[in-house]
């Protein structure tokens, strides 16, 4: 449901989605004055009323037959978009801020973290049964940078959400998690989701057999043959050891992916689920 950048306009960071470019932010954050000028997330129901309308409608339409998942970008991903003004291959402006004026970046991350607690709570109160935080730009960070500029702030959001909504599972997706699996062991999210650049086997070894993990079929496999898709799912399930594992692609479904291919993946996962349920 929704988009990872949806809460930004409520903070005073406006964006538009431009065909061929993706999100474009006109009023980028570049100084401490810009951070201080940001609005707090005080009334998401007034600033983002469509979120509640959509979630409540979805809950009614699925009628208990599926789980409604709310999602949003992590503090790091939203901060990077806000500084760059859109997608940027090297995340250059944000990394320059990190190395030359880290206080500004930390202040921005702190502000967004507080806002996300309120925004995620709003989604949950509006009907989301699970919350997923997407760290789409984590691949721009070294393990050390990931800890200081991403994980610490994501944890701030996750911990507060668990206090407010203890019965709502929180999922944390990390793109480019190679070299970062060890530090994710301490993450308090109910589920850790990984991209296709690592194996489920090494993820399981790093996080333990009792940790629920999510992932991570290469989404490009969905452009392959039915046999290739089935084989990829079988391998993913086998590496997950058949327990505490949510199978999906290791990122988003790529534009142009045949719907029938997605159906093949889902059907194969369901076949494995029936086997596990019968044991």
Tab-separated table of C-alpha atoms in Angstrom:
chain	number	residue	atom	x	y	z
A	1	UNK	CA	0.000	0.000	0.000
A	2	UNK	CA	1.119	3.583	-0.741
A	3	UNK	CA	4.626	4.864	-1.507
A	4	UNK	CA	7.745	5.107	0.641
A	5	UNK	CA	7.857	8.928	0.354
A	6	UNK	CA	4.214	9.647	1.223
A	7	UNK	CA	4.846	11.311	4.623
A	8	UNK	CA	7.316	13.908	3.285
A	9	UNK	CA	4.769	16.569	2.191
A	10	UNK	CA	3.376	16.633	5.734
A	11	UNK	CA	6.851	17.752	6.862
A	12	UNK	CA	7.049	20.458	4.226
A	13	UNK	CA	9.074	18.457	1.695
A	14	UNK	CA	7.068	18.408	-1.529
A	15	UNK	CA	7.628	15.935	-4.340
A	16	UNK	CA	6.176	14.993	-7.672
A	17	UNK	CA	6.530	11.711	-9.545
A	18	UNK	CA	7.864	12.493	-13.019
A	19	UNK	CA	7.586	9.888	-15.764
A	20	UNK	CA	11.022	8.501	-16.580
A	21	UNK	CA	12.628	10.100	-13.508
A	22	UNK	CA	10.625	8.961	-10.513
A	23	UNK	CA	10.179	11.202	-7.452
A	24	UNK	CA	11.497	14.755	-7.838
A	25	UNK	CA	11.764	17.047	-4.789
A	26	UNK	CA	11.858	20.767	-5.520
A	27	UNK	CA	12.707	22.073	-2.031
A	28	UNK	CA	15.694	19.936	-1.082
A	29	UNK	CA	17.144	19.895	2.436
A	30	UNK	CA	20.676	21.274	2.385
A	31	UNK	CA	21.302	23.098	5.680
A	32	UNK	CA	20.460	23.160	9.363
A	33	UNK	CA	18.076	26.041	8.674
A	34	UNK	CA	16.189	23.746	6.282
A	35	UNK	CA	15.938	21.064	8.955
A	36	UNK	CA	14.752	23.519	11.609
A	37	UNK	CA	12.089	24.777	9.192
A	38	UNK	CA	10.565	21.307	8.762
A	39	UNK	CA	7.163	20.744	10.295
A	40	UNK	CA	6.595	18.015	12.885
A	41	UNK	CA	4.151	15.226	12.116
A	42	UNK	CA	1.386	16.463	14.399
A	43	UNK	CA	-1.811	15.761	12.461
A	44	UNK	CA	-1.321	13.081	9.806
A	45	UNK	CA	-5.090	12.641	9.626
A	46	UNK	CA	-5.380	16.258	8.449
A	47	UNK	CA	-2.229	16.424	6.307
A	48	UNK	CA	-2.585	12.966	4.737
A	49	UNK	CA	-6.297	12.065	4.968
A	50	UNK	CA	-6.169	9.835	1.883
A	51	UNK	CA	-3.969	7.347	3.756
A	52	UNK	CA	-6.737	6.542	6.225
A	53	UNK	CA	-9.358	6.464	3.497
A	54	UNK	CA	-7.389	3.987	1.393
A	55	UNK	CA	-6.400	1.716	4.265
A	56	UNK	CA	-9.873	1.514	5.747
A	57	UNK	CA	-11.303	0.776	2.286
A	58	UNK	CA	-8.695	-1.934	1.668
A	59	UNK	CA	-9.496	-3.612	4.980
A	60	UNK	CA	-13.156	-3.767	4.002
A	61	UNK	CA	-12.456	-5.042	0.496
A	62	UNK	CA	-10.066	-7.858	1.494
A	63	UNK	CA	-12.600	-8.887	4.156
A	64	UNK	CA	-10.100	-10.862	6.211
A	65	UNK	CA	-8.876	-12.918	3.257
A	66	UNK	CA	-5.497	-11.174	3.116
A	67	UNK	CA	-3.305	-9.059	5.351
A	68	UNK	CA	-3.094	-5.329	4.702
A	69	UNK	CA	0.535	-4.216	4.899
A	70	UNK	CA	1.404	-0.584	5.516
A	71	UNK	CA	4.838	0.605	4.457
A	72	UNK	CA	7.159	3.568	4.313
A	73	UNK	CA	10.815	4.355	3.741
A	74	UNK	CA	13.249	4.334	6.646
A	75	UNK	CA	14.651	7.563	8.085
A	76	UNK	CA	17.860	7.108	6.071
A	77	UNK	CA	16.106	6.494	2.753
A	78	UNK	CA	13.710	9.423	3.219
A	79	UNK	CA	16.558	11.696	4.332
A	80	UNK	CA	18.663	10.763	1.307
A	81	UNK	CA	15.778	11.456	-1.070
A	82	UNK	CA	15.187	14.785	0.676
A	83	UNK	CA	18.827	15.850	0.337
A	84	UNK	CA	19.361	14.565	-3.197
A	85	UNK	CA	16.034	15.799	-4.535
A	86	UNK	CA	15.345	12.436	-6.128
A	87	UNK	CA	17.102	9.221	-7.099
A	88	UNK	CA	20.869	9.713	-7.451
A	89	UNK	CA	23.199	6.934	-8.482
A	90	UNK	CA	25.993	7.724	-6.003
A	91	UNK	CA	23.984	9.509	-3.289
A	92	UNK	CA	26.698	12.121	-3.636
A	93	UNK	CA	25.147	15.148	-1.949
A	94	UNK	CA	24.015	13.148	1.069
A	95	UNK	CA	27.390	11.449	1.450
A	96	UNK	CA	29.127	14.829	1.212
A	97	UNK	CA	26.865	16.062	3.993
A	98	UNK	CA	27.714	12.939	5.989
A	99	UNK	CA	31.443	13.606	5.763
A	100	UNK	CA	31.435	17.413	5.973
A	101	UNK	CA	28.431	18.365	8.073
A	102	UNK	CA	27.164	15.253	9.866
A	103	UNK	CA	25.249	17.278	12.465
A	104	UNK	CA	22.808	18.424	9.775
A	105	UNK	CA	22.239	14.885	8.559
A	106	UNK	CA	21.763	13.552	12.083
A	107	UNK	CA	19.284	16.349	12.848
A	108	UNK	CA	17.339	15.492	9.681
A	109	UNK	CA	17.342	11.782	10.515
A	110	UNK	CA	16.155	12.500	14.030
A	111	UNK	CA	13.305	14.683	12.778
A	112	UNK	CA	12.185	12.099	10.228
A	113	UNK	CA	12.386	9.305	12.825
A	114	UNK	CA	10.000	11.138	15.133
A	115	UNK	CA	7.681	11.816	12.198
A	116	UNK	CA	7.687	8.175	11.109
A	117	UNK	CA	6.586	6.973	14.538
A	118	UNK	CA	3.492	9.141	14.206
A	119	UNK	CA	2.941	8.270	10.540
A	120	UNK	CA	3.258	4.511	11.057
A	121	UNK	CA	0.954	4.703	14.071
A	122	UNK	CA	-1.528	6.533	11.861
A	123	UNK	CA	-1.346	3.741	9.282
A	124	UNK	CA	-1.895	1.102	11.964
A	125	UNK	CA	-4.836	2.983	13.455
A	126	UNK	CA	-6.264	3.335	9.941
A	127	UNK	CA	-6.188	-0.396	9.226
A	128	UNK	CA	-2.646	-1.591	8.477
A	129	UNK	CA	-2.125	-4.970	10.151
A	130	UNK	CA	1.628	-5.083	9.532
A	131	UNK	CA	4.148	-2.257	9.077
A	132	UNK	CA	7.152	-2.613	6.805
A	133	UNK	CA	10.052	-0.164	6.772
A	134	UNK	CA	11.976	-0.078	3.493
A	135	UNK	CA	15.644	0.869	3.610
A	136	UNK	CA	15.850	1.120	-0.167
A	137	UNK	CA	19.054	3.177	-0.139
A	138	UNK	CA	21.008	1.146	2.422
A	139	UNK	CA	23.220	-0.111	-0.402
A	140	UNK	CA	24.879	3.329	-0.446
A	141	UNK	CA	26.271	2.737	3.055
A	142	UNK	CA	29.253	0.838	4.390
A	143	UNK	CA	28.462	-1.387	7.390
A	144	UNK	CA	29.790	1.287	9.756
A	145	UNK	CA	27.749	4.020	8.074
A	146	UNK	CA	24.698	1.770	8.050
A	147	UNK	CA	24.872	1.419	11.824
A	148	UNK	CA	25.292	5.130	12.509
A	149	UNK	CA	23.054	6.675	9.860
A	150	UNK	CA	20.408	4.033	9.225
A	151	UNK	CA	20.009	1.196	11.704
A	152	UNK	CA	20.152	3.364	14.833
A	153	UNK	CA	17.344	5.560	13.510
A	154	UNK	CA	15.282	2.678	12.149
A	155	UNK	CA	15.571	1.072	15.581
A	156	UNK	CA	14.256	4.248	17.178
A	157	UNK	CA	11.122	3.965	15.047
A	158	UNK	CA	10.745	0.210	15.525
A	159	UNK	CA	11.136	0.311	19.309
A	160	UNK	CA	8.563	3.073	19.719
A	161	UNK	CA	6.104	1.311	17.408
A	162	UNK	CA	6.470	-1.897	19.425
A	163	UNK	CA	5.643	0.066	22.576
A	164	UNK	CA	2.560	1.685	21.068
A	165	UNK	CA	1.341	-1.283	19.030
A	166	UNK	CA	2.772	-4.462	20.576
A	167	UNK	CA	0.434	-6.705	18.566
A	168	UNK	CA	1.385	-5.252	15.170
A	169	UNK	CA	4.362	-6.987	13.496
A	170	UNK	CA	7.091	-4.713	12.137
A	171	UNK	CA	9.164	-5.781	9.111
A	172	UNK	CA	12.497	-4.179	8.214
A	173	UNK	CA	13.767	-4.526	4.636
A	174	UNK	CA	17.429	-3.737	3.937
A	175	UNK	CA	18.553	-3.315	0.348
A	176	UNK	CA	22.236	-4.118	-0.142
A	177	UNK	CA	22.486	-6.005	3.145
A	178	UNK	CA	25.702	-7.848	2.241
A	179	UNK	CA	28.221	-7.180	5.016
A	180	UNK	CA	25.438	-5.956	7.301
A	181	UNK	CA	23.753	-9.207	8.343
A	182	UNK	CA	25.718	-9.510	11.585
A	183	UNK	CA	24.520	-6.184	12.935
A	184	UNK	CA	20.927	-6.993	11.946
A	185	UNK	CA	20.916	-9.765	14.549
A	186	UNK	CA	20.273	-7.143	17.224
A	187	UNK	CA	17.460	-5.482	15.261
A	188	UNK	CA	14.194	-5.581	17.201
A	189	UNK	CA	11.940	-5.840	14.140
A	190	UNK	CA	9.759	-8.948	14.095
A	191	UNK	CA	10.951	-9.769	10.576
A	192	UNK	CA	14.193	-8.926	8.773
A	193	UNK	CA	13.819	-8.830	4.982
A	194	UNK	CA	16.851	-9.160	2.720
A	195	UNK	CA	17.628	-8.416	-0.904
A	196	UNK	CA	18.706	-10.953	-3.518
A	197	UNK	CA	22.399	-10.062	-3.183
A	198	UNK	CA	22.783	-12.482	-0.261
A	199	UNK	CA	21.578	-16.038	0.194
A	200	UNK	CA	18.840	-17.088	2.575
A	201	UNK	CA	21.314	-19.685	3.847
A	202	UNK	CA	23.837	-17.082	5.016
A	203	UNK	CA	21.014	-14.903	6.340
A	204	UNK	CA	19.720	-17.812	8.392
A	205	UNK	CA	23.228	-18.559	9.664
A	206	UNK	CA	23.755	-14.929	10.677
A	207	UNK	CA	20.365	-14.317	12.309
A	208	UNK	CA	19.619	-17.753	13.761
A	209	UNK	CA	17.056	-20.467	13.110
A	210	UNK	CA	14.336	-18.865	15.257
A	211	UNK	CA	14.455	-15.453	13.580
A	212	UNK	CA	11.752	-14.761	11.006
A	213	UNK	CA	13.304	-13.661	7.723
A	214	UNK	CA	11.809	-12.512	4.443
A	215	UNK	CA	13.069	-12.877	0.887
A	216	UNK	CA	14.657	-13.241	-1.476
A	217	UNK	CA	14.091	-14.630	-4.990
A	218	UNK	CA	15.814	-12.558	-7.675
A	219	UNK	CA	12.937	-10.533	-9.193
A	220	UNK	CA	14.485	-10.880	-12.649
A	221	UNK	CA	13.803	-14.622	-12.486
A	222	UNK	CA	10.183	-13.696	-13.150
A	223	UNK	CA	11.196	-12.898	-16.714
A	224	UNK	CA	12.437	-16.486	-17.090
A	225	UNK	CA	10.755	-19.786	-17.779
A	226	UNK	CA	8.287	-21.435	-15.428
A	227	UNK	CA	10.920	-24.051	-14.576
A	228	UNK	CA	13.407	-21.328	-13.621
A	229	UNK	CA	10.856	-19.631	-11.353
A	230	UNK	CA	9.909	-22.895	-9.655
A	231	UNK	CA	13.578	-23.800	-9.178
A	232	UNK	CA	14.359	-20.400	-7.645
A	233	UNK	CA	11.466	-20.717	-5.188
A	234	UNK	CA	12.459	-24.278	-4.249
A	235	UNK	CA	16.037	-23.194	-3.581
A	236	UNK	CA	14.911	-20.220	-1.508
A	237	UNK	CA	12.574	-22.347	0.603
A	238	UNK	CA	15.211	-25.036	1.134
A	239	UNK	CA	17.743	-22.492	2.381
A	240	UNK	CA	15.147	-21.068	4.782
A	241	UNK	CA	14.874	-24.508	6.419
A	242	UNK	CA	11.095	-24.495	6.089
A	243	UNK	CA	10.379	-22.356	9.135
A	244	UNK	CA	10.196	-18.694	10.179
A	245	UNK	CA	10.503	-17.699	6.537
A	246	UNK	CA	8.318	-15.427	4.408
A	247	UNK	CA	9.124	-16.065	0.756
A	248	UNK	CA	9.025	-13.188	-1.698
A	249	UNK	CA	11.263	-11.479	-4.219
A	250	UNK	CA	14.392	-9.808	-2.898
A	251	UNK	CA	13.226	-6.333	-3.906
A	252	UNK	CA	10.188	-4.974	-5.735
A	253	UNK	CA	8.534	-6.575	-8.732
A	254	UNK	CA	10.150	-4.985	-11.798
A	255	UNK	CA	8.007	-2.927	-14.160
A	256	UNK	CA	6.940	-5.105	-17.080
A	257	UNK	CA	7.049	-8.377	-15.143
A	258	UNK	CA	4.438	-10.765	-16.597
A	259	UNK	CA	1.554	-11.202	-14.172
A	260	UNK	CA	1.451	-14.898	-14.994
A	261	UNK	CA	5.031	-15.238	-13.746
A	262	UNK	CA	4.082	-13.697	-10.413
A	263	UNK	CA	1.246	-16.201	-10.270
A	264	UNK	CA	3.679	-19.088	-10.822
A	265	UNK	CA	5.835	-17.873	-7.928
A	266	UNK	CA	2.854	-17.476	-5.602
A	267	UNK	CA	1.412	-20.870	-6.477
A	268	UNK	CA	4.745	-22.580	-5.863
A	269	UNK	CA	5.148	-20.876	-2.492
A	270	UNK	CA	1.625	-21.977	-1.537
A	271	UNK	CA	2.495	-25.556	-2.446
A	272	UNK	CA	5.430	-25.420	-0.031
A	273	UNK	CA	3.187	-23.841	2.624
A	274	UNK	CA	0.748	-26.751	2.386
A	275	UNK	CA	3.599	-29.224	2.895
A	276	UNK	CA	4.891	-27.343	5.936
A	277	UNK	CA	1.361	-27.043	7.406
A	278	UNK	CA	0.760	-30.770	7.057
A	279	UNK	CA	3.937	-31.744	8.927
